[in-house]
């Protein structure tokens, strides 16, 4: 199938490359010229396992890069929208990139097309996309808008995409659902996994990949509700960890005891400095906001966010308890990305803590195996970058 993906960031680039690996003809569209030039020159702009191999396998063959969205729409049967949906000041999702892409897509519709929301968007976004395209005078029979939320995790994005826990297709039209089923067929009938070049199967992978077909609105909600639930698990265990510290219990033992219950599960019960990244913080805010807009005050989510924010303050209090004052002290920091296995520093709690410690006058030497270049772009020489975790820890007052 011929597929266009709009936005070649973490999601678009991984999705496009993986669709090419499934055998589709893919054009990745972006309006960021330096990024397109880098991709065209063989560079891999993000740190993701298996991405370099798959990109070099398909680049220039089944995978093309372009800045011409209208032409890409003309060439394709399905157009996946994978642009950013950052938060506005008031916490809602900023859908202006989605809106401008929808307007441009309208200009290229010259036969039946399925427009697929891949970006994480609030419920009802598909209705808006449809309205915007219709405003252009487009024939209502010539397109459908469907939702196909993405659940990949940065760090294991390629494996998550090709070995998903589930593929959710939200569509109110049978024709559009059939196009999406066809695109994912090699994963859902298992033929992809028999190919010799398929990437190795992760331990927990379910094959063939399960598919769940829902209404468009349900699919939009599934993504927000999934992220909210995972964030809630993290905040829950962080709150439990605080109680453990107060009473002298060991949270790792408590986690083992809770996680052994198959109704609860062990995953996402890792106490720490809280969740971050480009998804959870904004998606929890956006979910709360859309619930409020439709008359439900989802206060539980406010508490999830409050606990998360408090974890950073608790960590800083621990630093003070250990060191008393931090001015002039040398602190080693291991890890700058928002989690391991990625170079993504967006909303990284580690960086928020680094910045707070810098403001108090400490000197920081940091190490991260993937995220130092991006951190340097943001913090310049405010911290020292070392070549290994041992270097970062050497001679430090605390690590
Ligand atoms: N990053 C993740 O782990 C993840 C996982 C699941 C879902 N999502 C969702 O997917 C969406 C994209 O996230 P991301 O992390 O890939 O973002 P990103 O910022 O890495 O990439 C977005 C890309 O869209 C491009 N873009 C913006 N406007 C454009 C336009 N008008 N035309 C063409 N290209 C345009 C940007 O240049 C950029 O390359 C978001 O809604 C996010 O919530 C992200």
Short mmCIF file of C-alpha atoms and ligand atoms in Angstrom, two decimals:
data_model
loop_
_atom_site.label_atom_id
_atom_site.label_comp_id
_atom_site.label_asym_id
_atom_site.label_seq_id
_atom_site.Cartn_x
_atom_site.Cartn_y
_atom_site.Cartn_z
CA UNK A 1 0.00 0.00 0.00
CA UNK A 2 1.15 3.59 -0.55
CA UNK A 3 1.29 5.49 2.70
CA UNK A 4 2.13 9.09 3.60
CA UNK A 5 3.23 9.99 7.12
CA UNK A 6 3.13 13.63 8.11
CA UNK A 7 5.74 14.45 10.76
CA UNK A 8 8.98 12.50 10.95
CA UNK A 9 9.68 12.77 14.66
CA UNK A 10 9.89 9.93 17.16
CA UNK A 11 6.54 8.49 16.09
CA UNK A 12 6.42 9.34 12.38
CA UNK A 13 9.96 8.22 11.60
CA UNK A 14 9.58 4.93 13.46
CA UNK A 15 6.11 4.25 12.02
CA UNK A 16 7.22 5.11 8.47
CA UNK A 17 10.34 2.97 8.66
CA UNK A 18 8.42 0.04 10.12
CA UNK A 19 5.63 0.32 7.51
CA UNK A 20 8.36 0.15 4.85
CA UNK A 21 9.70 -2.96 6.57
CA UNK A 22 6.21 -4.49 6.36
CA UNK A 23 6.42 -3.97 2.59
CA UNK A 24 4.57 -0.68 2.02
CA UNK A 25 5.70 2.27 -0.10
CA UNK A 26 6.12 5.16 2.34
CA UNK A 27 6.67 8.87 1.93
CA UNK A 28 7.62 10.73 5.10
CA UNK A 29 6.64 14.39 4.97
CA UNK A 30 8.07 17.05 7.24
CA UNK A 31 8.35 20.84 7.11
CA UNK A 32 11.65 20.87 9.01
CA UNK A 33 14.16 21.28 6.15
CA UNK A 34 17.34 20.52 8.16
CA UNK A 35 15.70 17.31 9.44
CA UNK A 36 14.72 16.29 5.90
CA UNK A 37 18.23 17.04 4.64
CA UNK A 38 19.76 14.99 7.48
CA UNK A 39 17.43 12.07 6.76
CA UNK A 40 18.20 12.30 3.05
CA UNK A 41 21.95 12.23 3.83
CA UNK A 42 21.67 8.99 5.72
CA UNK A 43 21.68 10.46 9.22
CA UNK A 44 19.51 8.99 11.98
CA UNK A 45 18.18 11.94 13.99
CA UNK A 46 17.02 9.98 17.05
CA UNK A 47 18.54 7.29 19.24
CA UNK A 48 16.43 4.14 18.80
CA UNK A 49 17.52 0.52 18.69
CA UNK A 50 17.14 -1.11 15.21
CA UNK A 51 16.22 2.22 13.56
CA UNK A 52 19.61 2.71 11.82
CA UNK A 53 19.46 -0.80 10.29
CA UNK A 54 15.87 -0.44 9.08
CA UNK A 55 16.46 3.06 7.75
CA UNK A 56 19.46 2.00 5.73
CA UNK A 57 17.51 -0.99 4.41
CA UNK A 58 14.63 1.12 3.05
CA UNK A 59 15.87 4.70 2.57
CA UNK A 60 15.67 5.72 -1.07
CA UNK A 61 13.79 2.52 -1.92
CA UNK A 62 10.47 1.93 -0.11
CA UNK A 63 11.04 4.98 2.08
CA UNK A 64 11.17 8.50 0.63
CA UNK A 65 11.34 11.91 2.29
CA UNK A 66 9.51 14.99 1.10
CA UNK A 67 8.27 18.47 2.04
CA UNK A 68 5.41 18.33 -0.46
CA UNK A 69 2.36 17.19 1.48
CA UNK A 70 -0.17 17.76 -1.30
CA UNK A 71 1.77 15.53 -3.70
CA UNK A 72 2.27 12.90 -0.96
CA UNK A 73 -1.50 12.84 -0.38
CA UNK A 74 -2.15 12.37 -4.09
CA UNK A 75 0.24 9.41 -4.20
CA UNK A 76 -1.13 7.67 -1.10
CA UNK A 77 -4.18 5.69 0.00
CA UNK A 78 -3.64 6.40 3.70
CA UNK A 79 -2.22 9.53 5.29
CA UNK A 80 -1.02 9.22 8.88
CA UNK A 81 -0.80 12.46 10.85
CA UNK A 82 2.05 12.20 13.37
CA UNK A 83 2.83 15.86 14.12
CA UNK A 84 3.32 17.20 17.64
CA UNK A 85 0.41 18.01 19.94
CA UNK A 86 2.16 20.04 22.67
CA UNK A 87 0.31 21.51 25.66
CA UNK A 88 -1.04 25.07 25.64
CA UNK A 89 -0.50 27.34 28.65
CA UNK A 90 -3.80 26.14 30.10
CA UNK A 91 -2.95 22.46 29.68
CA UNK A 92 -5.11 21.59 26.69
CA UNK A 93 -3.60 19.93 23.63
CA UNK A 94 -2.45 22.49 21.06
CA UNK A 95 -4.00 21.15 17.87
CA UNK A 96 -2.78 23.91 15.58
CA UNK A 97 -0.25 21.63 13.82
CA UNK A 98 -2.94 19.01 13.26
CA UNK A 99 -5.29 21.69 11.94
CA UNK A 100 -2.80 23.12 9.48
CA UNK A 101 -1.90 19.65 8.23
CA UNK A 102 -5.62 18.82 7.78
CA UNK A 103 -6.05 21.93 5.65
CA UNK A 104 -3.11 20.99 3.46
CA UNK A 105 -4.30 17.39 3.13
CA UNK A 106 -7.64 18.64 1.79
CA UNK A 107 -5.85 20.14 -1.22
CA UNK A 108 -4.44 16.76 -2.27
CA UNK A 109 -7.56 14.59 -2.06
CA UNK A 110 -8.23 13.36 -5.60
CA UNK A 111 -9.75 9.94 -4.84
CA UNK A 112 -10.66 7.89 -1.77
CA UNK A 113 -8.20 8.50 1.12
CA UNK A 114 -8.08 7.50 4.75
CA UNK A 115 -6.73 10.21 7.04
CA UNK A 116 -5.37 8.56 10.17
CA UNK A 117 -4.73 10.28 13.49
CA UNK A 118 -1.46 8.85 14.79
CA UNK A 119 -0.70 11.81 17.04
CA UNK A 120 -2.21 11.67 20.52
CA UNK A 121 -5.28 13.86 20.32
CA UNK A 122 -8.34 14.54 22.48
CA UNK A 123 -11.63 12.83 21.72
CA UNK A 124 -13.57 14.67 18.99
CA UNK A 125 -10.42 15.67 17.07
CA UNK A 126 -11.44 13.38 14.21
CA UNK A 127 -14.70 15.34 13.88
CA UNK A 128 -12.74 18.57 13.62
CA UNK A 129 -10.37 17.16 11.02
CA UNK A 130 -13.36 16.05 8.97
CA UNK A 131 -15.00 19.46 9.23
CA UNK A 132 -11.82 21.25 8.16
CA UNK A 133 -11.40 19.03 5.13
CA UNK A 134 -15.06 19.46 4.16
CA UNK A 135 -14.74 23.24 4.42
CA UNK A 136 -12.34 22.99 1.51
CA UNK A 137 -15.20 21.77 -0.66
CA UNK A 138 -13.93 18.18 -0.61
CA UNK A 139 -16.42 15.45 -1.59
CA UNK A 140 -17.57 13.82 1.71
CA UNK A 141 -17.44 10.38 0.07
CA UNK A 142 -13.80 10.81 -0.94
CA UNK A 143 -12.27 10.41 2.51
CA UNK A 144 -12.67 9.05 6.02
CA UNK A 145 -10.92 10.07 9.22
CA UNK A 146 -9.80 7.23 11.48
CA UNK A 147 -7.83 6.97 14.69
CA UNK A 148 -4.87 4.64 15.14
CA UNK A 149 -3.20 5.67 18.41
CA UNK A 150 0.45 4.83 18.89
CA UNK A 151 1.65 3.06 22.04
CA UNK A 152 5.38 2.78 21.27
CA UNK A 153 7.82 3.65 24.02
CA UNK A 154 10.91 5.67 23.27
CA UNK A 155 13.97 3.46 23.69
CA UNK A 156 12.19 0.36 22.41
CA UNK A 157 10.11 2.11 19.75
CA UNK A 158 10.88 -0.15 16.77
CA UNK A 159 10.30 -3.37 18.70
CA UNK A 160 7.11 -1.92 20.21
CA UNK A 161 5.83 -0.95 16.78
CA UNK A 162 6.52 -4.33 15.18
CA UNK A 163 5.55 -6.43 18.21
CA UNK A 164 2.70 -4.37 19.68
CA UNK A 165 0.60 -5.49 22.68
CA UNK A 166 -2.35 -4.44 20.54
CA UNK A 167 -3.16 -2.42 17.45
CA UNK A 168 -6.14 -0.13 18.00
CA UNK A 169 -8.11 0.93 14.97
CA UNK A 170 -10.85 3.45 15.58
CA UNK A 171 -13.11 3.94 12.62
CA UNK A 172 -16.76 4.67 11.99
CA UNK A 173 -16.42 3.49 8.40
CA UNK A 174 -15.93 -0.14 7.36
CA UNK A 175 -14.03 0.93 4.27
CA UNK A 176 -11.45 2.90 6.29
CA UNK A 177 -11.12 0.11 8.87
CA UNK A 178 -10.41 -2.33 6.03
CA UNK A 179 -7.61 -0.10 4.68
CA UNK A 180 -6.02 -0.01 8.14
CA UNK A 181 -6.44 -3.76 8.64
CA UNK A 182 -4.67 -4.28 5.31
CA UNK A 183 -1.76 -2.05 6.34
CA UNK A 184 -1.19 -4.01 9.55
CA UNK A 185 -1.98 -7.43 8.00
CA UNK A 186 1.64 -8.76 8.09
CA UNK A 187 1.62 -8.24 11.87
CA UNK A 188 -1.89 -9.50 12.55
CA UNK A 189 -1.62 -12.63 10.36
CA UNK A 190 1.92 -13.23 11.65
CA UNK A 191 3.60 -13.45 8.21
CA UNK A 192 6.01 -10.62 9.10
CA UNK A 193 7.43 -12.66 11.96
CA UNK A 194 8.36 -15.52 9.61
CA UNK A 195 10.57 -13.31 7.46
CA UNK A 196 14.29 -13.84 7.91
CA UNK A 197 15.05 -10.13 8.27
CA UNK A 198 12.40 -9.47 10.98
CA UNK A 199 13.92 -7.91 14.09
CA UNK A 200 14.31 -10.28 17.07
CA UNK A 201 11.17 -11.06 19.03
CA UNK A 202 11.14 -9.35 22.45
CA UNK A 203 10.53 -11.60 25.50
CA UNK A 204 6.97 -10.60 26.24
CA UNK A 205 5.78 -10.22 22.65
CA UNK A 206 2.36 -11.54 21.71
CA UNK A 207 2.30 -12.83 18.13
CA UNK A 208 0.47 -12.46 15.90
CA UNK A 209 -0.31 -8.91 17.04
CA UNK A 210 -3.85 -8.56 18.43
CA UNK A 211 -6.09 -6.02 16.74
CA UNK A 212 -8.91 -4.11 18.43
CA UNK A 213 -11.40 -2.28 16.24
CA UNK A 214 -13.48 0.42 17.93
CA UNK A 215 -15.35 3.59 17.10
CA UNK A 216 -13.14 6.58 16.35
CA UNK A 217 -13.98 8.30 19.65
CA UNK A 218 -13.25 5.17 21.68
CA UNK A 219 -9.83 4.86 20.05
CA UNK A 220 -9.05 8.51 20.82
CA UNK A 221 -10.03 7.89 24.45
CA UNK A 222 -8.10 4.62 24.71
CA UNK A 223 -4.81 6.45 24.18
CA UNK A 224 -5.47 9.18 26.76
CA UNK A 225 -6.86 6.70 29.28
CA UNK A 226 -3.89 4.32 28.81
CA UNK A 227 -1.32 7.03 29.46
CA UNK A 228 -3.32 8.35 32.41
CA UNK A 229 -3.50 4.87 33.94
CA UNK A 230 0.26 4.30 33.57
CA UNK A 231 1.03 7.70 35.09
CA UNK A 232 -1.35 6.87 37.92
CA UNK A 233 0.58 3.64 38.60
CA UNK A 234 3.82 5.61 38.83
CA UNK A 235 2.36 8.24 41.15
CA UNK A 236 0.69 5.54 43.23
CA UNK A 237 3.94 3.72 43.90
CA UNK A 238 5.75 6.99 44.57
CA UNK A 239 3.14 7.81 47.21
CA UNK A 240 3.55 4.31 48.69
CA UNK A 241 7.34 4.87 48.69
CA UNK A 242 6.87 8.06 50.72
CA UNK A 243 4.86 6.14 53.33
CA UNK A 244 7.52 3.40 53.33
CA UNK A 245 10.21 5.98 54.07
CA UNK A 246 8.22 7.46 56.92
CA UNK A 247 7.59 4.12 58.62
CA UNK A 248 10.88 2.38 57.81
CA UNK A 249 9.51 -0.20 55.33
CA UNK A 250 11.39 -1.17 52.15
CA UNK A 251 9.48 -0.11 49.07
CA UNK A 252 11.21 -2.64 46.81
CA UNK A 253 9.89 -5.45 49.02
CA UNK A 254 6.46 -3.84 49.01
CA UNK A 255 6.56 -3.60 45.19
CA UNK A 256 7.42 -7.29 44.90
CA UNK A 257 4.50 -8.13 47.14
CA UNK A 258 2.03 -5.93 45.28
CA UNK A 259 3.29 -6.75 41.78
CA UNK A 260 3.00 -10.51 42.30
CA UNK A 261 -0.77 -10.07 42.19
CA UNK A 262 -1.60 -10.78 38.56
CA UNK A 263 -4.49 -8.30 38.76
CA UNK A 264 -1.97 -5.54 39.46
CA UNK A 265 1.30 -6.58 37.77
CA UNK A 266 4.87 -5.53 38.45
CA UNK A 267 5.35 -3.11 35.56
CA UNK A 268 5.24 0.64 36.10
CA UNK A 269 5.64 0.19 39.83
CA UNK A 270 9.11 1.72 39.98
CA UNK A 271 9.46 4.46 42.56
CA UNK A 272 11.73 7.31 41.53
CA UNK A 273 11.87 10.97 40.63
CA UNK A 274 8.58 10.76 38.75
CA UNK A 275 7.48 10.47 35.16
CA UNK A 276 8.49 12.94 32.45
CA UNK A 277 8.98 12.94 28.70
CA UNK A 278 7.00 14.46 25.90
CA UNK A 279 3.87 12.36 26.47
CA UNK A 280 2.71 11.66 30.03
CA UNK A 281 2.85 15.23 31.40
CA UNK A 282 1.00 16.75 28.47
CA UNK A 283 -1.40 13.86 27.91
CA UNK A 284 -2.56 13.75 31.54
CA UNK A 285 -3.20 17.50 31.46
CA UNK A 286 -5.00 17.25 28.13
CA UNK A 287 -7.16 14.33 29.29
CA UNK A 288 -8.20 16.20 32.40
CA UNK A 289 -8.95 19.26 30.32
CA UNK A 290 -11.11 17.44 27.77
CA UNK A 291 -12.99 15.63 30.56
CA UNK A 292 -13.70 18.99 32.19
CA UNK A 293 -14.85 20.46 28.87
CA UNK A 294 -17.45 17.69 28.65
CA UNK A 295 -18.61 18.10 32.25
CA UNK A 296 -16.51 15.65 34.27
CA UNK A 297 -14.02 16.85 36.86
CA UNK A 298 -11.34 14.15 36.72
CA UNK A 299 -9.73 15.21 39.98
CA UNK A 300 -7.81 11.95 40.36
CA UNK A 301 -5.57 13.14 37.52
CA UNK A 302 -4.80 16.38 39.36
CA UNK A 303 -3.56 14.30 42.28
CA UNK A 304 -1.45 12.11 39.95
CA UNK A 305 0.23 15.28 38.67
CA UNK A 306 0.68 16.73 42.16
CA UNK A 307 2.38 13.59 43.47
CA UNK A 308 4.62 13.55 40.40
CA UNK A 309 5.71 17.14 40.91
CA UNK A 310 6.26 16.54 44.61
CA UNK A 311 8.67 13.66 43.89
CA UNK A 312 11.22 16.12 42.51
CA UNK A 313 10.95 18.29 45.62
CA UNK A 314 11.29 15.21 47.84
CA UNK A 315 14.44 14.24 45.97
CA UNK A 316 15.91 17.72 46.44
CA UNK A 317 15.09 17.54 50.15
CA UNK A 318 17.01 14.23 50.29
CA UNK A 319 20.03 15.91 48.70
CA UNK A 320 19.89 18.58 51.39
CA UNK A 321 19.48 16.01 54.14
CA UNK A 322 22.61 14.25 52.90
CA UNK A 323 24.79 17.28 52.15
CA UNK A 324 23.25 20.10 54.22
CA UNK A 325 24.18 22.90 51.81
CA UNK A 326 24.97 22.36 48.15
CA UNK A 327 26.60 25.67 47.19
CA UNK A 328 30.07 24.96 45.79
CA UNK A 329 29.67 21.20 46.14
CA UNK A 330 30.41 18.94 43.22
CA UNK A 331 27.58 16.60 42.29
CA UNK A 332 27.74 13.73 39.84
CA UNK A 333 24.58 13.08 37.83
CA UNK A 334 23.98 9.79 36.03
CA UNK A 335 21.20 10.06 33.46
CA UNK A 336 19.82 13.17 31.78
CA UNK A 337 17.15 11.81 29.41
CA UNK A 338 13.63 11.41 30.76
CA UNK A 339 14.33 7.67 31.00
CA UNK A 340 16.90 5.11 29.90
CA UNK A 341 17.45 3.98 26.30
CA UNK A 342 16.54 7.30 24.69
CA UNK A 343 18.17 10.65 23.92
CA UNK A 344 14.90 12.51 24.51
CA UNK A 345 15.25 15.18 27.21
CA UNK A 346 11.81 16.77 26.77
CA UNK A 347 10.26 17.28 30.24
CA UNK A 348 13.04 15.25 31.81
CA UNK A 349 12.70 15.24 35.61
CA UNK A 350 16.48 14.68 35.79
CA UNK A 351 17.08 17.99 34.02
CA UNK A 352 14.60 19.81 36.25
CA UNK A 353 16.57 18.57 39.26
CA UNK A 354 19.90 19.50 37.65
CA UNK A 355 18.61 23.01 37.02
CA UNK A 356 17.36 23.38 40.60
CA UNK A 357 20.75 22.24 41.94
CA UNK A 358 22.59 24.62 39.61
CA UNK A 359 20.47 27.50 40.86
CA UNK A 360 21.57 26.69 44.36
CA UNK A 361 25.20 27.04 43.27
CA UNK A 362 26.36 23.43 43.00
CA UNK A 363 28.77 22.25 40.29
CA UNK A 364 27.48 19.38 38.21
CA UNK A 365 29.31 16.74 36.23
CA UNK A 366 26.95 14.51 34.29
CA UNK A 367 26.98 11.41 32.16
CA UNK A 368 24.31 9.96 29.91
CA UNK A 369 25.09 7.40 27.20
CA UNK A 370 22.66 8.95 24.68
CA UNK A 371 21.39 12.37 25.73
CA UNK A 372 24.50 14.53 26.25
CA UNK A 373 24.41 16.23 22.87
CA UNK A 374 20.82 17.32 23.31
CA UNK A 375 21.52 18.45 26.88
CA UNK A 376 24.49 20.49 25.67
CA UNK A 377 22.21 22.24 23.15
CA UNK A 378 19.96 23.24 26.04
CA UNK A 379 22.32 23.89 28.98
CA UNK A 380 25.51 24.78 27.05
CA UNK A 381 28.42 24.77 29.47
CA UNK A 382 26.42 25.19 32.67
CA UNK A 383 27.45 21.64 33.57
CA UNK A 384 30.48 19.48 32.80
CA UNK A 385 29.98 16.44 30.57
CA UNK A 386 32.00 13.33 31.30
CA UNK A 387 32.92 10.30 29.26
CA UNK A 388 31.66 7.67 31.65
CA UNK A 389 29.62 7.25 34.79
CA UNK A 390 32.86 6.64 36.73
CA UNK A 391 34.25 9.99 35.56
CA UNK A 392 31.03 11.72 36.61
CA UNK A 393 31.18 10.13 40.06
CA UNK A 394 34.93 10.66 40.59
CA UNK A 395 35.60 13.08 43.43
CA UNK A 396 31.94 14.07 43.73
CA UNK A 397 30.36 14.99 47.10
CA UNK A 398 27.29 13.04 46.01
CA UNK A 399 26.19 11.12 42.97
N1 LIG B 1 7.23 10.26 21.40
C1 LIG B 1 6.51 9.23 21.82
O1 LIG B 1 6.99 8.35 22.53
C2 LIG B 1 5.06 9.12 21.45
C3 LIG B 1 4.39 7.91 21.65
C4 LIG B 1 3.05 7.83 21.27
C5 LIG B 1 2.40 8.93 20.75
N2 LIG B 1 3.07 10.11 20.60
C6 LIG B 1 2.34 11.24 20.01
O2 LIG B 1 2.72 11.35 18.64
C7 LIG B 1 2.76 12.74 18.24
C8 LIG B 1 4.13 13.09 17.70
O3 LIG B 1 5.08 12.92 18.74
P1 LIG B 1 6.65 12.90 18.44
O4 LIG B 1 7.32 12.61 19.73
O5 LIG B 1 6.93 12.07 17.26
O6 LIG B 1 6.87 14.45 18.05
P2 LIG B 1 8.13 15.12 17.38
O7 LIG B 1 8.14 16.53 17.84
O8 LIG B 1 9.34 14.27 17.57
O9 LIG B 1 7.80 15.09 15.80
C9 LIG B 1 6.82 15.86 15.19
C10 LIG B 1 7.27 16.15 13.77
O10 LIG B 1 6.21 16.80 13.07
C11 LIG B 1 6.78 17.76 12.20
N3 LIG B 1 5.77 18.74 11.82
C12 LIG B 1 5.15 19.68 12.58
N4 LIG B 1 4.28 20.40 11.84
C13 LIG B 1 4.33 19.90 10.59
C14 LIG B 1 3.66 20.22 9.36
N5 LIG B 1 2.75 21.20 9.30
N6 LIG B 1 3.96 19.50 8.27
C15 LIG B 1 4.88 18.51 8.32
N7 LIG B 1 5.55 18.16 9.46
C16 LIG B 1 5.27 18.85 10.57
C17 LIG B 1 7.93 18.34 13.02
O11 LIG B 1 8.89 18.99 12.22
C18 LIG B 1 8.49 17.06 13.68
O12 LIG B 1 9.48 16.46 12.88
C19 LIG B 1 2.35 13.52 19.50
O13 LIG B 1 0.97 13.73 19.46
C20 LIG B 1 2.69 12.58 20.63
O14 LIG B 1 1.91 12.80 21.78
C21 LIG B 1 4.39 10.22 20.92
#
